[in-house]
Short mmCIF file of C-alpha atoms in Angstrom, two decimals:
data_model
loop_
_atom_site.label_atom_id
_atom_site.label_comp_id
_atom_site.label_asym_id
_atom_site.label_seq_id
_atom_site.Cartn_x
_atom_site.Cartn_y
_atom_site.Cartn_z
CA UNK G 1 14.44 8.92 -24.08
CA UNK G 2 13.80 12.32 -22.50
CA UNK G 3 10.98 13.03 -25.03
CA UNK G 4 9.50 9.73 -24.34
CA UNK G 5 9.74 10.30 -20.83
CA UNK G 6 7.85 13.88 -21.44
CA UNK G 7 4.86 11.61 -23.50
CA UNK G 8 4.52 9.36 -20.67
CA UNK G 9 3.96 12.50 -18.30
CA UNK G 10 2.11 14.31 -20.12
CA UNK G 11 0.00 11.78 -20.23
CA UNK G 12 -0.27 10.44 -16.96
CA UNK G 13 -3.62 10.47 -15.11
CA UNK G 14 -2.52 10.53 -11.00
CA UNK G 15 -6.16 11.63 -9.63
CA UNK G 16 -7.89 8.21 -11.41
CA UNK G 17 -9.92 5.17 -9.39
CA UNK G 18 -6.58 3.31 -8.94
CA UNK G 19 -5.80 5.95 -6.07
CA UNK G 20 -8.81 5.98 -4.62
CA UNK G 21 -9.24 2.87 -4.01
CA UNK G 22 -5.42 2.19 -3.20
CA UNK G 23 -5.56 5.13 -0.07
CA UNK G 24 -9.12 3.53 0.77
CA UNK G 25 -8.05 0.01 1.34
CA UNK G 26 -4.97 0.96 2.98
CA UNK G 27 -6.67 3.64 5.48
CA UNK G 28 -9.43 1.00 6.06
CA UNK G 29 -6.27 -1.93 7.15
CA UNK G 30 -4.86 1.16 9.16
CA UNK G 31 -8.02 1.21 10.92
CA UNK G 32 -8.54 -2.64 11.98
CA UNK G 33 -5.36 -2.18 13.65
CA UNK G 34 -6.60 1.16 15.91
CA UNK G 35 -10.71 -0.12 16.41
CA UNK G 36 -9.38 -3.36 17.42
CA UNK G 37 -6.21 -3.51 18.63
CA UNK G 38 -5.53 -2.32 22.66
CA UNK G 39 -3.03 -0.67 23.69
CA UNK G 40 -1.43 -2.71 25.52
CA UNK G 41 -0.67 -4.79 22.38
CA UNK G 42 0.55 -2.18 20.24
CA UNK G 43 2.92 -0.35 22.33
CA UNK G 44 3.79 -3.54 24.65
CA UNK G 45 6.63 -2.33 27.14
CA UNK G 46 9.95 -3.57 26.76
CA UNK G 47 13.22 -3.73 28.77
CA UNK G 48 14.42 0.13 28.40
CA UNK G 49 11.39 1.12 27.54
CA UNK G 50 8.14 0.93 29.55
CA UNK G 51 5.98 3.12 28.34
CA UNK G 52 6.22 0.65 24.92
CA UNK G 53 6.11 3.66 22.34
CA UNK G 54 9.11 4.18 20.47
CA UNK G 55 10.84 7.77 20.77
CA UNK G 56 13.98 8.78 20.03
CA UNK G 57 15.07 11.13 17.54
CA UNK G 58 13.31 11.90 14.32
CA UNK G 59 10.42 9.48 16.54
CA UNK G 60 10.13 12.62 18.81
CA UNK G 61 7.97 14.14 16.24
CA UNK G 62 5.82 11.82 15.87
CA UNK G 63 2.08 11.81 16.57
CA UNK G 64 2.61 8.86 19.89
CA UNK G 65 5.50 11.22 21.05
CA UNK G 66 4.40 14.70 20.85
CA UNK G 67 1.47 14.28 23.64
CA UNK G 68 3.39 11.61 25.80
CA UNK G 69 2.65 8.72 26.65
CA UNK G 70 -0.33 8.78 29.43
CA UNK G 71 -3.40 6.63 29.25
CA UNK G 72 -5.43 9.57 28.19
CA UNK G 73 -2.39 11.32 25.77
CA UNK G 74 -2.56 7.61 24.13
CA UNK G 75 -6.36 7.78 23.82
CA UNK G 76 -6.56 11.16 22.34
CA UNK G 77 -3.85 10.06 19.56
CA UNK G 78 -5.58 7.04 18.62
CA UNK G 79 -9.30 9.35 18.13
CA UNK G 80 -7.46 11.85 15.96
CA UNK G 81 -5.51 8.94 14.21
CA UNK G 82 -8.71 7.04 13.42
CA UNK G 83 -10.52 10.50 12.16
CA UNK G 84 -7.53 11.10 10.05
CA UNK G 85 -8.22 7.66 8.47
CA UNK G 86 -11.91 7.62 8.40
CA UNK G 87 -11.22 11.02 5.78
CA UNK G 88 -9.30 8.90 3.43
CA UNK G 89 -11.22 6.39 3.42
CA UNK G 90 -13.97 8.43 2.69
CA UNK G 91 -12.21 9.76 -0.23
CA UNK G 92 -12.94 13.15 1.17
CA UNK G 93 -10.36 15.95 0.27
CA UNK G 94 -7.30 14.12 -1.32
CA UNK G 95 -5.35 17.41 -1.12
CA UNK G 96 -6.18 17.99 2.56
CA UNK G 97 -5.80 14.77 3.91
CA UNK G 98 -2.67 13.43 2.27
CA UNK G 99 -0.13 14.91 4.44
CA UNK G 100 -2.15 13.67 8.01
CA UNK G 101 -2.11 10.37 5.94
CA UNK G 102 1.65 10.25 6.18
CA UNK G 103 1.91 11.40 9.51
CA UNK G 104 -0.57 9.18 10.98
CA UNK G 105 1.30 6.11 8.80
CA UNK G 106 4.82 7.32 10.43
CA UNK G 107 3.63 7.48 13.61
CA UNK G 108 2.40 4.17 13.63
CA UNK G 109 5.44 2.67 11.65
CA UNK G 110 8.24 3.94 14.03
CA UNK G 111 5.70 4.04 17.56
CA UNK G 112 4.67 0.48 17.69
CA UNK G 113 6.51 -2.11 19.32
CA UNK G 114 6.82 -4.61 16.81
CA UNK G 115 5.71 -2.61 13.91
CA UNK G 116 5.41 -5.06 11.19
CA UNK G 117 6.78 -4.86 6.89
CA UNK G 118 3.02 -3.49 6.21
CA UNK G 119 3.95 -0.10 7.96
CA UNK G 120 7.11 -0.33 6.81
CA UNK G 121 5.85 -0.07 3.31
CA UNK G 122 2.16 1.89 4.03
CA UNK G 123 5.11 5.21 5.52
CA UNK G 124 7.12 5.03 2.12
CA UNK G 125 3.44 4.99 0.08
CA UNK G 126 1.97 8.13 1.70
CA UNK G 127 5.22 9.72 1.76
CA UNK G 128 5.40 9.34 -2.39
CA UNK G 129 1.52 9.59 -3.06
CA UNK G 130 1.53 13.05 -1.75
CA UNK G 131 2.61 14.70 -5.46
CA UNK G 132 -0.34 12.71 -6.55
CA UNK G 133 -3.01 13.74 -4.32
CA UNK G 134 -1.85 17.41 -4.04
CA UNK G 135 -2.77 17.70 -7.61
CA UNK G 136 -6.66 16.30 -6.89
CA UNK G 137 -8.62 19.59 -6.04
CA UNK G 138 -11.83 17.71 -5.91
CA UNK G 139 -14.02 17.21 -2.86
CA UNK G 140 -14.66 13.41 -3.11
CA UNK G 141 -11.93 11.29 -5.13
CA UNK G 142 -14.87 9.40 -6.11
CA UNK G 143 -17.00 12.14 -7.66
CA UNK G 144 -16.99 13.43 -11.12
CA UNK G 145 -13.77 13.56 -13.80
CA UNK G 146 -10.00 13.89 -12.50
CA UNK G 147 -9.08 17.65 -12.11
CA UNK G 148 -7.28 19.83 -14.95
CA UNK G 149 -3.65 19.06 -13.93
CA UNK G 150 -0.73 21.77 -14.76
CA UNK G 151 1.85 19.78 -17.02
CA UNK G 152 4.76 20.71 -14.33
CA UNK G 153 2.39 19.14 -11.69
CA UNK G 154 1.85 16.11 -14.06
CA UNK G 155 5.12 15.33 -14.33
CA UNK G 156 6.34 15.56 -10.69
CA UNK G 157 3.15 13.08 -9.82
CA UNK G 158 4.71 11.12 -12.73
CA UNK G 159 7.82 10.94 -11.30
CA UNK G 160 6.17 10.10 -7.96
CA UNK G 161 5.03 7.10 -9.38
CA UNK G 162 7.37 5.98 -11.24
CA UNK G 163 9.31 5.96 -7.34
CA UNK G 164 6.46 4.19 -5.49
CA UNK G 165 6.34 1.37 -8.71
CA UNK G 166 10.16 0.78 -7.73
CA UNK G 167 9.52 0.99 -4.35
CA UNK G 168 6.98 -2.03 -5.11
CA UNK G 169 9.51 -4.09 -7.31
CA UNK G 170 12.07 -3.63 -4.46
CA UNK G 171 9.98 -4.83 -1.64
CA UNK G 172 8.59 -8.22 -3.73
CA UNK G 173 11.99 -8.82 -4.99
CA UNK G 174 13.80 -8.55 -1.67
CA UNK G 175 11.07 -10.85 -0.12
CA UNK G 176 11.30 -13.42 -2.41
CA UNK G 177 15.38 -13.43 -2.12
CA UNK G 178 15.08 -13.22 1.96
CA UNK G 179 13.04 -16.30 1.31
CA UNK G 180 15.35 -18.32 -0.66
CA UNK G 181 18.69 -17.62 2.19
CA UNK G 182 16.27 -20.41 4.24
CA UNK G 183 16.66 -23.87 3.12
CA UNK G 184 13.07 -24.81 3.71
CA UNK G 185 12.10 -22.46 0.65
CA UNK G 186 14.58 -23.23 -1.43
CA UNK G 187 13.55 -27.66 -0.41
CA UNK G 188 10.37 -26.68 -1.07
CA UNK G 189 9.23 -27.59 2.48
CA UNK G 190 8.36 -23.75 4.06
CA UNK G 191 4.80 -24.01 3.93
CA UNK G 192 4.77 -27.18 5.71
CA UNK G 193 6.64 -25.35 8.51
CA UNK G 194 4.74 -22.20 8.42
CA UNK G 195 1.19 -23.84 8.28
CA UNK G 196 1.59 -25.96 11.70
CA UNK G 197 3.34 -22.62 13.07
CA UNK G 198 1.72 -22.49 16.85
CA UNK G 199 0.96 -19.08 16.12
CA UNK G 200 0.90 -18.31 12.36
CA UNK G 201 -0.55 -20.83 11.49
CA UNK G 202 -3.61 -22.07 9.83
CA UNK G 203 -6.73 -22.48 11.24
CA UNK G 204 -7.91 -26.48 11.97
CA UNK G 205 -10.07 -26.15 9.23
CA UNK G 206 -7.76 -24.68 6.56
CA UNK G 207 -5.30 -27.32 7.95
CA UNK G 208 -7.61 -30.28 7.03
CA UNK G 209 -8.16 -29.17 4.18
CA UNK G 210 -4.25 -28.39 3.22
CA UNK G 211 -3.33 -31.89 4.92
CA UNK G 212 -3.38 -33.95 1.49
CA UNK G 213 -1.31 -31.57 0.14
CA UNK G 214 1.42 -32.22 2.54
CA UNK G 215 1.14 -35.53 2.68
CA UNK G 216 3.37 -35.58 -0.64
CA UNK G 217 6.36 -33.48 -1.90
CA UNK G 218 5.31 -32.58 -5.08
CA UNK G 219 1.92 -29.94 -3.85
CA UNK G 220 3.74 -28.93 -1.00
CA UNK G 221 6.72 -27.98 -3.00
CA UNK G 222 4.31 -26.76 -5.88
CA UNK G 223 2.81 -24.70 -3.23
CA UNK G 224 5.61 -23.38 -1.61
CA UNK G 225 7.37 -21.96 -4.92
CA UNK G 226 4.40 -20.46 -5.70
CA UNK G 227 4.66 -17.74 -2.81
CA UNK G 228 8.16 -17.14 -4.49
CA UNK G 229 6.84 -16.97 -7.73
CA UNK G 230 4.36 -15.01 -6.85
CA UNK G 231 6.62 -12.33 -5.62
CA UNK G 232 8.67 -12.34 -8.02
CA UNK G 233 6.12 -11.84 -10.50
CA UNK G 234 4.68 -8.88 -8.48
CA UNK G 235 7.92 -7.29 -9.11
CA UNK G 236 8.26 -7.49 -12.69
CA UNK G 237 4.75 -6.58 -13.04
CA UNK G 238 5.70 -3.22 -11.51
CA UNK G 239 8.59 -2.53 -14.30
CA UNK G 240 5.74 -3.13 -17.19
CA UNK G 241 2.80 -0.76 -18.33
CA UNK G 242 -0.65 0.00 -16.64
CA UNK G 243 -2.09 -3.83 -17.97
CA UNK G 244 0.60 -5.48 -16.92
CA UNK G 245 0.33 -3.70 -13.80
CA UNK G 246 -3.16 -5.01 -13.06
CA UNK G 247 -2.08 -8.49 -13.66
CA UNK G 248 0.42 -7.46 -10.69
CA UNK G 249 -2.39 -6.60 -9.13
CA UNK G 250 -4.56 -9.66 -9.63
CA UNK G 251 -1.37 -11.64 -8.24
CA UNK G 252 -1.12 -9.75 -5.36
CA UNK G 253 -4.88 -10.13 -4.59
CA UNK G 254 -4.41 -13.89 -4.88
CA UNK G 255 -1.55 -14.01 -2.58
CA UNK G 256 -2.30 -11.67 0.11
CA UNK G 257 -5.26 -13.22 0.48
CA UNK G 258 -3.73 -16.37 1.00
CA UNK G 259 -1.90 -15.22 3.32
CA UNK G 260 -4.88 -13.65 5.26
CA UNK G 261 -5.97 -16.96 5.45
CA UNK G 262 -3.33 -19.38 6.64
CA UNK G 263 -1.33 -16.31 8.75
CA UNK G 264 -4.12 -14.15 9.51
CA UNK G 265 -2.02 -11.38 8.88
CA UNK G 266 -4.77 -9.56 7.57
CA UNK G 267 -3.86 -5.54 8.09
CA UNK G 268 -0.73 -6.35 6.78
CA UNK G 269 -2.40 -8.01 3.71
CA UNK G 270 -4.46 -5.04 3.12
CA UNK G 271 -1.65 -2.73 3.03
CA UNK G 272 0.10 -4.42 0.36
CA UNK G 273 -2.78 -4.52 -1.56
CA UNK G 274 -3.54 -1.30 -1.56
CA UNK G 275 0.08 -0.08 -2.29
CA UNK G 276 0.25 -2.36 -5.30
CA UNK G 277 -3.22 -0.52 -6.63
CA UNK G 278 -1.90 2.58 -6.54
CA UNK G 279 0.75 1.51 -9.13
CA UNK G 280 -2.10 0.52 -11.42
CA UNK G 281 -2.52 4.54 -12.25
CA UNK G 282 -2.08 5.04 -15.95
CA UNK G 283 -2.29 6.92 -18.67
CA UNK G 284 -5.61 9.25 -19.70
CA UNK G 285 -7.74 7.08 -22.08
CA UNK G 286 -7.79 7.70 -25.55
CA UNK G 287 -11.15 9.38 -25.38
CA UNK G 288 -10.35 11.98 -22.82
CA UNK G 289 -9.06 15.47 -23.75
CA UNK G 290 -5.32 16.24 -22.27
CA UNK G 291 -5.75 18.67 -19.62
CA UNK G 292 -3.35 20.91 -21.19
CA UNK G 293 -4.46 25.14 -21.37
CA UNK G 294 -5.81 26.48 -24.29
CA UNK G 295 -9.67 26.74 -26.03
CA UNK G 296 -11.36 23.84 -26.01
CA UNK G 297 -10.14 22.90 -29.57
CA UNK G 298 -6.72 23.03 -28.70
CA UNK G 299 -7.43 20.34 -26.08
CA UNK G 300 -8.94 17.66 -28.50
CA UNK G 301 -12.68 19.23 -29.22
CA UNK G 302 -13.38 20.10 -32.20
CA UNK G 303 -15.37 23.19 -33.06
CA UNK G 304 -19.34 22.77 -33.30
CA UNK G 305 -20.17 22.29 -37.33
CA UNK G 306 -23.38 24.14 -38.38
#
């Protein structure tokens, strides 16, 4: 097992497209929520606390707390927030921007008022990326082949990732069992409720166009188990290897979209599908030389023939 587990590592490819394009579409849902959202919205007062931003302990070191809480303190956090964000999306300096990633991501998980599961689960992904995007010494995450890699470094991102694919399973699986404590999802009947929802749910024209669908228990039911099915296939996805992974992927796609649609929860829906691509990191290709030390022979070339 332990020599398996060294194969896997050795082989494992952290600095690939997956996680650039995971960090991208997250940072880019991070910033909807800042370009669009007031402040008055996301740090709403509340009895005990009027300023709405939510200090208190570890929260004191946050990137909301630090400044205060004044008009302008809030306006200056949200300009370096949003810089911090337009850098990842850019794909500019993995290495460099990683860490502000997390602390950006914390901030926003534990300052906002009602904070929702998206940066819940965006604070645990930056926190267990980092390994990964330490290793990346490029400029650009989009430019040019992944970095040579140390093999100690390799296998700490490996282990990394092997965290933020249980991470995954965890959240899918305990979604789709918090969903089946409610009798409407285990009847079949949630998406009936959830649709006609005054304020999650779906537009008037998505709701036309559901309405047959309800108008019958077998689609609606059909429909509704599908959102638990769904998640639950998510979550096994996660256990399996990098193409079962992308299936995961494809399912989560489908689903958060959905969701987009009939909730509108559309940051949140970006999040998760970011986090889910950065699970679909795998192994180097066959093709590609292990970026191991050595003369180039020693790392898969062979020696020019005369």
């Amino acid at each position: 097992m332990t020599k398996v587990a060294g194969r896997l590592a050795a082989r494992f490819e952290p600095t690939g497209l997956p996680m650039a394009l995971g960090r991208t579409v997250m940072s880019l849902a991070q910033l909807s929520v800042l370009l669009f959202t007031p402040d008055a919205v996301l740090f709403a007062a509340v009895p005990g606390d009027p300023a709405g931003v939510g200090c208190g302990g570890l929260a004191n070191l946050s990137l909301w707390c630090l400044t205060g809480t004044s008009p302008a303190a809030l306006t200056t956090n949200r300009i370096i927030a949003i810089v911090v964000l337009m850098a990842v999306a850019s794909g500019y300096r993995p290495r460099w921007t990683c860490v502000p990633h997390w602390y950006v991501t914390f901030g926003l998980s534990i300052g906002l008022t009602m904070p929702d599961g998206g940066a819940r689960a965006a604070q645990a992904a930056t926190m267990l990326i980092i390994p990964l995007c330490l290793a990346d010494r490029r400029t650009w995450s989009w430019a040019g082949p992944p970095p040579e890699i140390p093999p100690a470094w390799r296998g700490a991102s490996y282990a990394a990732h092997l965290a933020l694919r249980c991470q995954i399973a965890i959240i899918y699986t305990s979604a789709c069992l918090s969903k089946l404590l409610s009798p409407s999802w285990r009847n079949g009947t949630a998406m009936y409720a959830i649709s006609n929802d005054p304020f999650y749910g779906a537009p008037d024209a998505l709701h036309e166009l559901l309405a047959p669908l309800f108008r019958s228990y077998a689609p609606l039911a059909a429909l509704t188990w599908s959102v638990l099915a769904g998640e639950l296939a998510i979550a096994l996805c996660m256990l399996g290897p990098a193409r079962l992974r992308r299936l995961g992927l494809t399912i989560a796609i489908m689903l958060h979209a959905a969701i987009i649609g009939v909730m509108g929860l559309f940051s949140f829906g970006l999040i998760m599908i970011g986090i889910v691509t950065l699970s679909c990191a795998g192994p180097v290709t066959s093709g590609d030389p292990l970026p191991t030390k050595g003369p180039p022979h020693a790392r898969g070339h062979s020696p020019a023939r005369s």
